[in-house]
XYZ file of C-alpha atoms in Angstrom:
117
model
C -46.253 -16.417 13.342
C -46.262 -12.773 13.634
C -43.594 -12.102 16.214
C -41.499 -14.559 14.111
C -42.274 -12.513 11.055
C -41.351 -9.334 13.053
C -38.013 -10.971 14.321
C -37.278 -12.144 10.580
C -37.703 -8.220 9.393
C -35.669 -7.057 12.364
C -32.971 -9.235 11.393
C -32.867 -8.648 7.567
C -32.907 -4.820 8.308
C -29.772 -4.924 10.619
C -28.149 -7.346 8.337
C -28.390 -5.276 5.229
C -27.429 -2.470 7.083
C -23.735 -1.394 6.899
C -21.754 1.769 6.805
C -18.456 3.370 5.583
C -15.745 4.648 7.620
C -13.135 6.626 5.616
C -9.726 6.423 6.854
C -7.650 8.680 5.368
C -6.471 10.535 1.986
C -3.084 11.077 0.725
C -1.436 12.462 -2.498
C 1.590 9.781 -3.611
C 3.008 12.395 -6.449
C 2.732 15.521 -8.000
C 4.711 15.614 -11.359
C 2.908 17.437 -14.267
C 5.264 19.698 -15.646
C 5.884 17.857 -18.907
C 2.348 16.038 -19.400
C 0.720 18.280 -22.326
C -2.901 19.431 -21.843
C -5.683 17.147 -22.793
C -3.339 14.093 -23.226
C -3.895 12.540 -19.931
C -7.116 10.994 -18.343
C -8.278 9.967 -14.992
C -8.076 6.268 -14.143
C -8.599 4.183 -10.695
C -7.246 0.988 -9.463
C -8.478 -0.320 -5.936
C -8.278 -3.352 -3.791
C -9.688 -5.034 -0.964
C -9.465 -6.976 2.112
C -11.389 -8.951 4.528
C -11.520 -8.517 8.278
C -13.653 -10.616 11.110
C -14.964 -8.756 14.024
C -12.695 -5.691 13.171
C -9.523 -7.442 14.376
C -8.886 -10.683 12.571
C -7.333 -9.890 9.162
C -7.576 -12.441 6.602
C -6.295 -10.097 3.819
C -5.570 -6.952 2.954
C -5.467 -4.409 0.125
C -2.417 -4.510 -2.034
C 0.193 -1.858 -1.652
C -0.149 1.523 -3.160
C 3.109 0.498 -5.500
C 1.332 -2.620 -6.471
C -1.698 -0.359 -7.204
C 0.594 1.849 -9.166
C 2.122 -0.912 -11.633
C -1.278 -2.381 -12.147
C -2.716 0.820 -13.068
C 0.506 1.595 -15.439
C -0.455 -1.899 -17.307
C -3.947 -2.104 -17.157
C -4.623 1.317 -18.813
C -1.150 1.162 -20.743
C 0.057 4.560 -19.257
C 3.439 6.044 -20.255
C 3.662 8.195 -17.180
C 1.411 8.332 -14.006
C 0.921 11.566 -12.401
C -1.161 13.329 -9.237
C -1.826 10.106 -7.419
C -4.071 10.146 -4.652
C -4.465 6.915 -2.308
C -7.568 6.769 -0.224
C -8.325 4.311 2.568
C -11.878 3.200 3.724
C -13.334 0.262 5.512
C -17.076 -0.947 5.061
C -18.260 -2.534 7.941
C -21.210 -5.286 7.528
C -21.956 -6.562 11.036
C -19.358 -9.138 12.150
C -17.243 -8.847 8.604
C -15.769 -5.436 7.285
C -13.795 -4.904 3.849
C -11.045 -2.427 3.957
C -10.176 -0.988 0.797
C -7.439 0.960 -0.888
C -8.148 3.100 -3.951
C -5.802 4.869 -6.004
C -6.878 7.551 -8.502
C -4.355 9.219 -10.693
C -3.899 10.803 -14.042
C -2.692 8.739 -16.842
C -0.493 9.755 -19.771
C -0.945 7.444 -22.731
C 2.148 5.496 -23.567
C 2.630 7.080 -27.221
C 2.344 10.683 -25.536
C 5.327 9.833 -23.270
C 7.361 8.101 -25.934
C 7.408 11.309 -27.875
C 8.387 13.186 -25.140
C 11.917 12.608 -25.819
C 11.832 13.823 -29.504
């Protein structure tokens, strides 16, 4: 019985252990000339996928252009600037979760509309 409990404890500790591997970080835009100071805020949009054994892809994270459009609509942005795209993977034994995260500045739509006045 004691060995069974030790085996279960070992299995639970191994199964709960995971690690995150950061792949890359890249800027996707740097247009800030017309953004008034204090009018923008940072927003984040992300999406994940699913890998088995690190090689069989069941789903992949969305492309950064999809993440940009989702952020624009969700946060009601008139203009997006200073985008940064991060890729990382959370590994959990036989399954892994690749994640794409986009962080950027969102200028509210009302500020973008008044820019042309």
